[in-house]
PDB file of C-alpha atoms and ligand atoms in Angstrom:
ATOM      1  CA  UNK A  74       0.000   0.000   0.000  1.00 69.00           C
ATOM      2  CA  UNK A  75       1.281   3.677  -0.663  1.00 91.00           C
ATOM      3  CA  UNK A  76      -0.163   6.745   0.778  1.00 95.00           C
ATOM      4  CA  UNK A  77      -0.405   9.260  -1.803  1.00 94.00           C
ATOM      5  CA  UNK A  78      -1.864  11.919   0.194  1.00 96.00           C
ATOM      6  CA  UNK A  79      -2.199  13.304   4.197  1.00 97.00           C
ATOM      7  CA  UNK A  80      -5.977  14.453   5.176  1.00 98.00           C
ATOM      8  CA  UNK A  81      -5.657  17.194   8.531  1.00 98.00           C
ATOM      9  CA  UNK A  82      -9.105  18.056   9.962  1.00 98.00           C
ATOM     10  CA  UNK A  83      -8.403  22.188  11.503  1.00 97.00           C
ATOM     11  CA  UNK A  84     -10.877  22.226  14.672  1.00 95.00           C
ATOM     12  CA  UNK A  85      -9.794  20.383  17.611  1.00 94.00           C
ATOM     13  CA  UNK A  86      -6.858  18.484  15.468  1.00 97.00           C
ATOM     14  CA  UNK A  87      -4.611  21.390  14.560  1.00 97.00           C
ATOM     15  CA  UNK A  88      -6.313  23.995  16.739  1.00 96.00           C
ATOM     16  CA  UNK A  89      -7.895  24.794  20.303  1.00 92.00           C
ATOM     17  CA  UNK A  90     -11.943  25.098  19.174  1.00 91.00           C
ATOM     18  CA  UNK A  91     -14.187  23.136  21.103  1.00 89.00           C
ATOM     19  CA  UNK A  92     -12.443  24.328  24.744  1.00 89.00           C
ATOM     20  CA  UNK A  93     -13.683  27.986  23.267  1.00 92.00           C
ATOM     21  CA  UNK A  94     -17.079  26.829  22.688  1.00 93.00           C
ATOM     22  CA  UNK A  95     -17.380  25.451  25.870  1.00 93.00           C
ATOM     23  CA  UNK A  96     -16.097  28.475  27.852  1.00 94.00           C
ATOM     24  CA  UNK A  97     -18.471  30.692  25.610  1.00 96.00           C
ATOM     25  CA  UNK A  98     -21.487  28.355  26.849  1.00 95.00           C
ATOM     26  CA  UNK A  99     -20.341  28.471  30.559  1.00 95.00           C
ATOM     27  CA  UNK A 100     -20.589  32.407  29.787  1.00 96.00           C
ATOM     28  CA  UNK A 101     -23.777  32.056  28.079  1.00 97.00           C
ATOM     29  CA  UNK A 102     -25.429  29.589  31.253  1.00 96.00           C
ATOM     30  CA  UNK A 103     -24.130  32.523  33.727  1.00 96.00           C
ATOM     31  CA  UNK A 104     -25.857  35.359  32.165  1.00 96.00           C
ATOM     32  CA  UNK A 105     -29.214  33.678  31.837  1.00 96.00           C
ATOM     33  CA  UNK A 106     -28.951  32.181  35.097  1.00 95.00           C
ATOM     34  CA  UNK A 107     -31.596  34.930  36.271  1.00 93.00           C
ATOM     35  CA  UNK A 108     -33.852  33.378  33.839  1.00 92.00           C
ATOM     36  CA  UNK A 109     -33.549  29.449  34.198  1.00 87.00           C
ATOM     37  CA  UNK A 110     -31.148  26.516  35.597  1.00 88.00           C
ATOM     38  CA  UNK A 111     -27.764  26.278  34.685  1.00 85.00           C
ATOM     39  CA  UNK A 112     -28.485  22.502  33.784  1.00 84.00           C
ATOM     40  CA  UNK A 113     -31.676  23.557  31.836  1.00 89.00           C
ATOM     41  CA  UNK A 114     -29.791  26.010  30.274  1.00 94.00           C
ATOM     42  CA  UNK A 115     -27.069  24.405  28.641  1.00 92.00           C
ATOM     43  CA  UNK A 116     -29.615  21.436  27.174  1.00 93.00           C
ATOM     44  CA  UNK A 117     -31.629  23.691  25.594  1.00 95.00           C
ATOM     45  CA  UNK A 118     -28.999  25.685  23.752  1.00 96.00           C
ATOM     46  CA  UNK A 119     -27.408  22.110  22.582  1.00 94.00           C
ATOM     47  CA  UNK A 120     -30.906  21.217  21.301  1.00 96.00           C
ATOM     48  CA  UNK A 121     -31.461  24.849  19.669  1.00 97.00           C
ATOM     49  CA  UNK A 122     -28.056  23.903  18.077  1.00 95.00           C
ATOM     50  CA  UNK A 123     -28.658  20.558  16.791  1.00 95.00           C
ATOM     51  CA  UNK A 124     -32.531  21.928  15.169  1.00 96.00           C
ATOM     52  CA  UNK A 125     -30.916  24.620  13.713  1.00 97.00           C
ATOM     53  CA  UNK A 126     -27.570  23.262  11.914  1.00 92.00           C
ATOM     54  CA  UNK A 127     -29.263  22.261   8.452  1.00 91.00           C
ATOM     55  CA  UNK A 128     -30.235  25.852   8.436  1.00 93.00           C
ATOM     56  CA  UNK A 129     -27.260  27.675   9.907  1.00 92.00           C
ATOM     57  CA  UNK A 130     -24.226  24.521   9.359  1.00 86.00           C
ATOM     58  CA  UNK A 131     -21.185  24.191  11.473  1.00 85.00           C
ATOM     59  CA  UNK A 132     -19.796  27.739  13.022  1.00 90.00           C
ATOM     60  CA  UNK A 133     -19.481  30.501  15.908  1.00 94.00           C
ATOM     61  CA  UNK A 134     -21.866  32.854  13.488  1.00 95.00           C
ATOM     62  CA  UNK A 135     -24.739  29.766  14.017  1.00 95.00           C
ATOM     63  CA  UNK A 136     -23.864  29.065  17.354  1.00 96.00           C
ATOM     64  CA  UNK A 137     -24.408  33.112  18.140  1.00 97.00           C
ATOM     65  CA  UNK A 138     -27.828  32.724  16.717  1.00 98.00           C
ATOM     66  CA  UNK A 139     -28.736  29.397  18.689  1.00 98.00           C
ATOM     67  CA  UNK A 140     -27.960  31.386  21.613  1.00 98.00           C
ATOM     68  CA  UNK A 141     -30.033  34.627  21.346  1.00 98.00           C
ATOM     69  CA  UNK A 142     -32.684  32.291  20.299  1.00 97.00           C
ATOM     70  CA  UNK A 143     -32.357  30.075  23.143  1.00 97.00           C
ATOM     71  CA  UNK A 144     -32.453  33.161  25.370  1.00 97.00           C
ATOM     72  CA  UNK A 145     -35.756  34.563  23.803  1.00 96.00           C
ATOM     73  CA  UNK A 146     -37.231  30.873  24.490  1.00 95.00           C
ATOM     74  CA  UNK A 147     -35.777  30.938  28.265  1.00 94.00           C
ATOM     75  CA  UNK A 148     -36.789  34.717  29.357  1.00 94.00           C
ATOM     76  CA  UNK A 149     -39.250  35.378  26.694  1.00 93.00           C
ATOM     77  CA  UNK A 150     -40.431  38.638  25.735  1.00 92.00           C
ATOM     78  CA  UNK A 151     -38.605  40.210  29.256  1.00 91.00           C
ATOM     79  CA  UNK A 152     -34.967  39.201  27.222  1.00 95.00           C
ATOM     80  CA  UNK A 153     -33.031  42.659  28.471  1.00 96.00           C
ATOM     81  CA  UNK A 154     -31.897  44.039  25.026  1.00 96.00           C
ATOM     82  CA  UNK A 155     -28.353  44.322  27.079  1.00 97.00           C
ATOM     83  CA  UNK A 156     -27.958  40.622  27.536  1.00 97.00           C
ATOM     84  CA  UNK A 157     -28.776  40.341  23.425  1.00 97.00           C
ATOM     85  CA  UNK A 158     -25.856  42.673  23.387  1.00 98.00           C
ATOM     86  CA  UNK A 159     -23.588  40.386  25.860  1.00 98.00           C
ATOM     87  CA  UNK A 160     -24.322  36.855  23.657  1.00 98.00           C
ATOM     88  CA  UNK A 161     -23.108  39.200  20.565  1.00 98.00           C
ATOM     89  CA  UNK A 162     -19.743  39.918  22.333  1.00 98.00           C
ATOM     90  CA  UNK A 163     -19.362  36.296  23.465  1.00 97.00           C
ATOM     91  CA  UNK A 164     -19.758  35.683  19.909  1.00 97.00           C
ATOM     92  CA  UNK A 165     -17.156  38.360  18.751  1.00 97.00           C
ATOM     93  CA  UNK A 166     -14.851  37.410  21.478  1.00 96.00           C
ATOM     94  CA  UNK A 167     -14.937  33.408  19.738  1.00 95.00           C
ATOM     95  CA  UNK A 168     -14.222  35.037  16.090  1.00 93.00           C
ATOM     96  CA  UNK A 169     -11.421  37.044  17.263  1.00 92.00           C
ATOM     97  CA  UNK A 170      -9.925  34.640  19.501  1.00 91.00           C
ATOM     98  CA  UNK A 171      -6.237  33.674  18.749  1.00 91.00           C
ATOM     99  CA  UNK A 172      -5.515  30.503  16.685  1.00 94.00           C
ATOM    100  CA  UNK A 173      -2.476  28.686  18.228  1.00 90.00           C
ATOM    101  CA  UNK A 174      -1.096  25.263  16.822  1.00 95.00           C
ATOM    102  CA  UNK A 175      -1.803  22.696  18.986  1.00 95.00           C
ATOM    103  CA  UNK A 176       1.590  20.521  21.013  1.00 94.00           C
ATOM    104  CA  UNK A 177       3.509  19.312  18.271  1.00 96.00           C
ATOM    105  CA  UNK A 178       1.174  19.861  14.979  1.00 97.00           C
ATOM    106  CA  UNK A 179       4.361  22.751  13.317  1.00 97.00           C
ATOM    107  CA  UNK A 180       7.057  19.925  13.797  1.00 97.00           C
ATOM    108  CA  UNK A 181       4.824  16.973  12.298  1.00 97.00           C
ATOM    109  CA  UNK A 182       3.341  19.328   9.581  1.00 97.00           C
ATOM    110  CA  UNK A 183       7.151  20.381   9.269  1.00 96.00           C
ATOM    111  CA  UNK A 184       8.420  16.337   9.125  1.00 96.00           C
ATOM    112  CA  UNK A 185       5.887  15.165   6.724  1.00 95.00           C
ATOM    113  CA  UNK A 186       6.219  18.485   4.422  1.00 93.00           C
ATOM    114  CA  UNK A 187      10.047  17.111   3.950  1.00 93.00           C
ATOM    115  CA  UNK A 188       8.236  13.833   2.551  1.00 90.00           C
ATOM    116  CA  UNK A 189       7.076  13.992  -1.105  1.00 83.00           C
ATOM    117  CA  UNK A 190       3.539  13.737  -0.045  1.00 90.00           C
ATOM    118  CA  UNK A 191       0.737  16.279  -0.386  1.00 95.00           C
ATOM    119  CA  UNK A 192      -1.256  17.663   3.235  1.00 97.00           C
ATOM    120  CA  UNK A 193      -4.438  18.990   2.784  1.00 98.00           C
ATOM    121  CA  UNK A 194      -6.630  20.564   5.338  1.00 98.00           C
ATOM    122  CA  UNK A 195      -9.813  19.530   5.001  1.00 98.00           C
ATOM    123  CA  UNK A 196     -11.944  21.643   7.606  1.00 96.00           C
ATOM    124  CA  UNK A 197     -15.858  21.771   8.310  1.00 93.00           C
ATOM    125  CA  UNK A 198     -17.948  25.320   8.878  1.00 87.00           C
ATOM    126  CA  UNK A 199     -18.438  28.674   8.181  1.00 87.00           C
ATOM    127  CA  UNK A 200     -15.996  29.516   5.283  1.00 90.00           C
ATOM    128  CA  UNK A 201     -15.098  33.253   6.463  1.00 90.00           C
ATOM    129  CA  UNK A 202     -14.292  31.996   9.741  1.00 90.00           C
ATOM    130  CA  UNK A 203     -12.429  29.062   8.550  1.00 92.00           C
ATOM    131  CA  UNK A 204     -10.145  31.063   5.945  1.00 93.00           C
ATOM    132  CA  UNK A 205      -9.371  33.327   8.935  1.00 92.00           C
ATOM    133  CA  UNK A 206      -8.554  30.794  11.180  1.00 94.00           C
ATOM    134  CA  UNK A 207      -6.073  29.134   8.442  1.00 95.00           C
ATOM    135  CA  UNK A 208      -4.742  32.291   8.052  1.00 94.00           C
ATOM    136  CA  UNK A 209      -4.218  33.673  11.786  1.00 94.00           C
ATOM    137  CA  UNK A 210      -2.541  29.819  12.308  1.00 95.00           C
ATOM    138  CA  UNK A 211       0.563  30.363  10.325  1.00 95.00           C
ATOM    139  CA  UNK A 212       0.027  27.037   9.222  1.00 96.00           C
ATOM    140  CA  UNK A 213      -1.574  28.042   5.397  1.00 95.00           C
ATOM    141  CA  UNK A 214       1.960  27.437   3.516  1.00 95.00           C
ATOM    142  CA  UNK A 215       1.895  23.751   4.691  1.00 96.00           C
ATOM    143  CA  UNK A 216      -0.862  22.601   2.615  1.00 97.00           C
ATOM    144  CA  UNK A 217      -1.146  21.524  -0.895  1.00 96.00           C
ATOM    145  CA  UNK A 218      -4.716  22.547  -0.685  1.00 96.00           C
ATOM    146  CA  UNK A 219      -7.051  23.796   2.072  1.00 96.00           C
ATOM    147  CA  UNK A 220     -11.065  22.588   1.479  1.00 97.00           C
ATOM    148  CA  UNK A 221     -13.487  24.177   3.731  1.00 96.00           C
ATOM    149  CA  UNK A 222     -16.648  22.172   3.388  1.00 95.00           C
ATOM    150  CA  UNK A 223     -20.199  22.167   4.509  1.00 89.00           C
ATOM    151  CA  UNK A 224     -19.958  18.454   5.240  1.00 92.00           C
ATOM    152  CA  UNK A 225     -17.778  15.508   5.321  1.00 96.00           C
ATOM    153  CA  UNK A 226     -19.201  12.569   4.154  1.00 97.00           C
ATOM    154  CA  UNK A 227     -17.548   9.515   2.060  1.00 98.00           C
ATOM    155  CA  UNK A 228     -18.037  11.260  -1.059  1.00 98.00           C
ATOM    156  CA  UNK A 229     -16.304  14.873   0.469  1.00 98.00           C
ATOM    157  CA  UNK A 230     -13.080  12.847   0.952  1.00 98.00           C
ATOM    158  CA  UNK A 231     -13.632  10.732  -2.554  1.00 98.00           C
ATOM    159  CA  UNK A 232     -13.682  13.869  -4.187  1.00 97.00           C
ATOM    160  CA  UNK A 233     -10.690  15.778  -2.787  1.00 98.00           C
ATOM    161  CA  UNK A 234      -8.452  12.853  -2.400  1.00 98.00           C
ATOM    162  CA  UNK A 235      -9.388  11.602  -6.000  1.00 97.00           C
ATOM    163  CA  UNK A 236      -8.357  15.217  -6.925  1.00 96.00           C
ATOM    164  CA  UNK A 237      -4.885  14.992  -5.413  1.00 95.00           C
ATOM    165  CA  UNK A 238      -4.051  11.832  -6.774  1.00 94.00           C
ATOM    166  CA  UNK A 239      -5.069   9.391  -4.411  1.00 96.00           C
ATOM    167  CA  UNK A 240      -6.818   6.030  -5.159  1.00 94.00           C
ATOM    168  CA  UNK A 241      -8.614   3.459  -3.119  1.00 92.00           C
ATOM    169  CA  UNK A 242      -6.647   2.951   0.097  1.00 94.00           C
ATOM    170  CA  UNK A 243      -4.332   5.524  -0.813  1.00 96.00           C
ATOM    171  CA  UNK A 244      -5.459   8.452   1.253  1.00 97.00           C
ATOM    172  CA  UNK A 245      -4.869   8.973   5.123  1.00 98.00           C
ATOM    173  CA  UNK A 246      -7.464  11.531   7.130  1.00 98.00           C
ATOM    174  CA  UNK A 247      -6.321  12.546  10.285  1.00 98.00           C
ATOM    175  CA  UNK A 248      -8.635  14.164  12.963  1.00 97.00           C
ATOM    176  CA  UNK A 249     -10.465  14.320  16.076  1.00 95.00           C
ATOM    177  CA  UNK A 250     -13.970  13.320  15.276  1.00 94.00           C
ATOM    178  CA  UNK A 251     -14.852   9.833  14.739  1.00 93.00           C
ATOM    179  CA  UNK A 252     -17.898  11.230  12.919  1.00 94.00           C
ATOM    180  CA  UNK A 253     -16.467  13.526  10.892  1.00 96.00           C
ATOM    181  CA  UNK A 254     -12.860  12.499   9.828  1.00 97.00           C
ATOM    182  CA  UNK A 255     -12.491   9.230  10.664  1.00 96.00           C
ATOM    183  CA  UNK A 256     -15.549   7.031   9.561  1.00 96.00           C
ATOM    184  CA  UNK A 257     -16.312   8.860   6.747  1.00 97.00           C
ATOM    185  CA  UNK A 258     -12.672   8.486   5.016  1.00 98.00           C
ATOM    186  CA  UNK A 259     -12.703   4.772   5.682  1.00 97.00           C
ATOM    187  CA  UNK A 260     -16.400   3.815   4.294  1.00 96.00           C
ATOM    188  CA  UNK A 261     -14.635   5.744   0.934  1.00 97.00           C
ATOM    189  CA  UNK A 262     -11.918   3.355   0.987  1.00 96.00           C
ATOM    190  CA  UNK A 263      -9.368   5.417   2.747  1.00 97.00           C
ATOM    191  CA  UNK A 264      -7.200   5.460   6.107  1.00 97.00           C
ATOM    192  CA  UNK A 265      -8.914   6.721   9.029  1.00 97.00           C
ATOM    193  CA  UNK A 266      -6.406   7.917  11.679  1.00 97.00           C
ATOM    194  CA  UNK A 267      -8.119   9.194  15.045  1.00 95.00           C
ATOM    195  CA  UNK A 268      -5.940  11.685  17.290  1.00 95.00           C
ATOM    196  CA  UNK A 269      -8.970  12.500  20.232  1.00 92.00           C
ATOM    197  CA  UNK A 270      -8.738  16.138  21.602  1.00 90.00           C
ATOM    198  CA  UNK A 271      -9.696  16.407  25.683  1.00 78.00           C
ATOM    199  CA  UNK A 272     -13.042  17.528  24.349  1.00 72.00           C
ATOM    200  CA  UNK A 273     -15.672  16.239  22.126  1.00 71.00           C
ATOM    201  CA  UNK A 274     -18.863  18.321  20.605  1.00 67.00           C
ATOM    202  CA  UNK A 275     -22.176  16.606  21.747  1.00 65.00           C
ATOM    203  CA  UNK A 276     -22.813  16.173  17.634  1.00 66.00           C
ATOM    204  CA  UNK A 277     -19.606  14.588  17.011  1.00 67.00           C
ATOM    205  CA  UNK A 278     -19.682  11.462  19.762  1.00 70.00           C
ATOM    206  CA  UNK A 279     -19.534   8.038  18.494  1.00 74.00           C
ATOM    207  CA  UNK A 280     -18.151   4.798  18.981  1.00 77.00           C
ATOM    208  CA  UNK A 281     -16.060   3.302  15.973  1.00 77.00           C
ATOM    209  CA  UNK A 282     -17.121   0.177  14.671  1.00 77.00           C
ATOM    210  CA  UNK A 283     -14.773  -2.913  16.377  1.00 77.00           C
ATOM    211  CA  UNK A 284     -12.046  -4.740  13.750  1.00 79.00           C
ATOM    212  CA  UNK A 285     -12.026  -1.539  10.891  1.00 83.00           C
ATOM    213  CA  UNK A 286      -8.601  -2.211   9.073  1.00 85.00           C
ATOM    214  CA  UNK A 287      -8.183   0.987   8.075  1.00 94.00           C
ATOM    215  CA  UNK A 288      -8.323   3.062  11.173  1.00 93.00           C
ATOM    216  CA  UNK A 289      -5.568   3.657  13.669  1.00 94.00           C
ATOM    217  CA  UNK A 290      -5.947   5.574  16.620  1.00 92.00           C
ATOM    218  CA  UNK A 291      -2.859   8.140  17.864  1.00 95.00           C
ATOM    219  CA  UNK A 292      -2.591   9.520  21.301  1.00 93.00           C
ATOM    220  CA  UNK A 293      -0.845  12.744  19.590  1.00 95.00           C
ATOM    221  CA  UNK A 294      -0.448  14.140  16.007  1.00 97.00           C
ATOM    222  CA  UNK A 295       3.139  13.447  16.620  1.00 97.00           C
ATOM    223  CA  UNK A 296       2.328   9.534  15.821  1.00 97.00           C
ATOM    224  CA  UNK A 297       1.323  10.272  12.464  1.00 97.00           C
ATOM    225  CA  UNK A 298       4.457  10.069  10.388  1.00 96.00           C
ATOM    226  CA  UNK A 299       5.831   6.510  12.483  1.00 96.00           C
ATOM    227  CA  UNK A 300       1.994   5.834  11.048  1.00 96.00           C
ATOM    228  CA  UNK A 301       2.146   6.207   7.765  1.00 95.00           C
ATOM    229  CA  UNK A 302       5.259   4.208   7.892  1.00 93.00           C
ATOM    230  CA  UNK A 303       3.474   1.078   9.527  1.00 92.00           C
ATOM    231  CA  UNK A 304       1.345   1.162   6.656  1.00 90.00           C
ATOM    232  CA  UNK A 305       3.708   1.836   4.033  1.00 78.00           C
ATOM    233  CA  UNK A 306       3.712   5.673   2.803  1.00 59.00           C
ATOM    234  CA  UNK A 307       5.870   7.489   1.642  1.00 49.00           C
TER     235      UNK A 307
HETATM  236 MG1   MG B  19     -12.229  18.624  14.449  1.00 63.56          MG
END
């Protein structure tokens, strides 16, 4: 077998995202806690997100929305127009936050760029926010390609692997989600490599399937090149 090409996920792979989320919905259960239960509170918003994500997708713009609207649902006509205000800032304050690399993602990027193999980032959401992110990173110049996509599903990573080269088997996706990277780059024929980050979006939990040959799982993106060695890259 030779891998042709190197899938990175951005969120939660290369990049601190979900801790921000979940620091923005501590802020958001604190301010309404005048109006409901902390417990109550953070349920409802994680339902308001789930309804709304065919019509807003994956992103901090969304997730501002889910939470004004979960705040008109809690307090109800009463919402003070100054706590509208606050969930905007908390929403500012996640677009502008700062995008470091996480442990050890410039020195693998930097190990497998000295291979003759193409990395692409292959990242799920908004695409504004996205493109910034990549950008405020530092990390743009390591990638062959950067795809921001709406979703991933088998045919996503079919399509940009196929593009780069890469035929059945040939492709490796690294990431955090089991959802999102992982199972979806195996069922289209691909390598599935799993690096978990502390945190894990409600959404994206799931269990992967026992005995899949094509999925490895990494306790750090610093595992990835001896990886692609085991199965013969490069
Ligand atoms: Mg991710």
């Amino acid at each position: 077998m030779t891998i042709r090409v190197i899938g990175f996920d951005a969120d939660d792979t290369l990049w601190h995202n979900e801790t921000i989320f979940h620091l923005s919905e501590q802020r958001f259960v604190e301010l309404l806690a005048p109006h409901a239960p902390s417990a109550d509170l953070a349920e409802r918003l994680i339902e308001t997100e789930r309804r709304n994500l065919r019509l807003y997708g994956y992103g901090i713009k969304g997730f501002t929305l889910s939470m004004i609207e979960t705040a008109l649902t809690v307090a109800g006509p009463g919402l003070p127009s100054a706590t509208v205000a606050e969930i905007l800032a908390i929403g500012r304050a996640m677009l502008d936050h700062p995008v470091e690399p996480l442990p050890a993602v410039v020195e693998t990027l930097a190990e497998l760029g000295r291979r003759d193999l193409p990395l692409v980032l292959i990242s799920k959401g908004d695409l504004l926010d996205q493109e910034q992110k990549v950008a405020r990173s530092g990390l743009a110049e390591r990638f062959a390609a950067i795809e921001i996509v709406s979703e991933k599903t088998p045919e996503t990573y079919t399509r940009i692997f196929g593009r780069l080269g890469a035929a059945d088997g040939e492709a490796v996706m690294v990431g955090n989600s089991v959802v999102s990277d992982v199972l979806p780059a195996i069922r289209a024929g691909h390598w599935g490599f799993h690096v978990p980050y502390a945190l894990t979006w409600a959404h994206e939990r799931a269990e992967i399937p026992a005995g899949l040959a094509r999925h490895r799982r990494l306790e750090s993106i610093r595992e990835v090149p001896a990886a692609i060695d085991e199965i013969g890259g490069g």
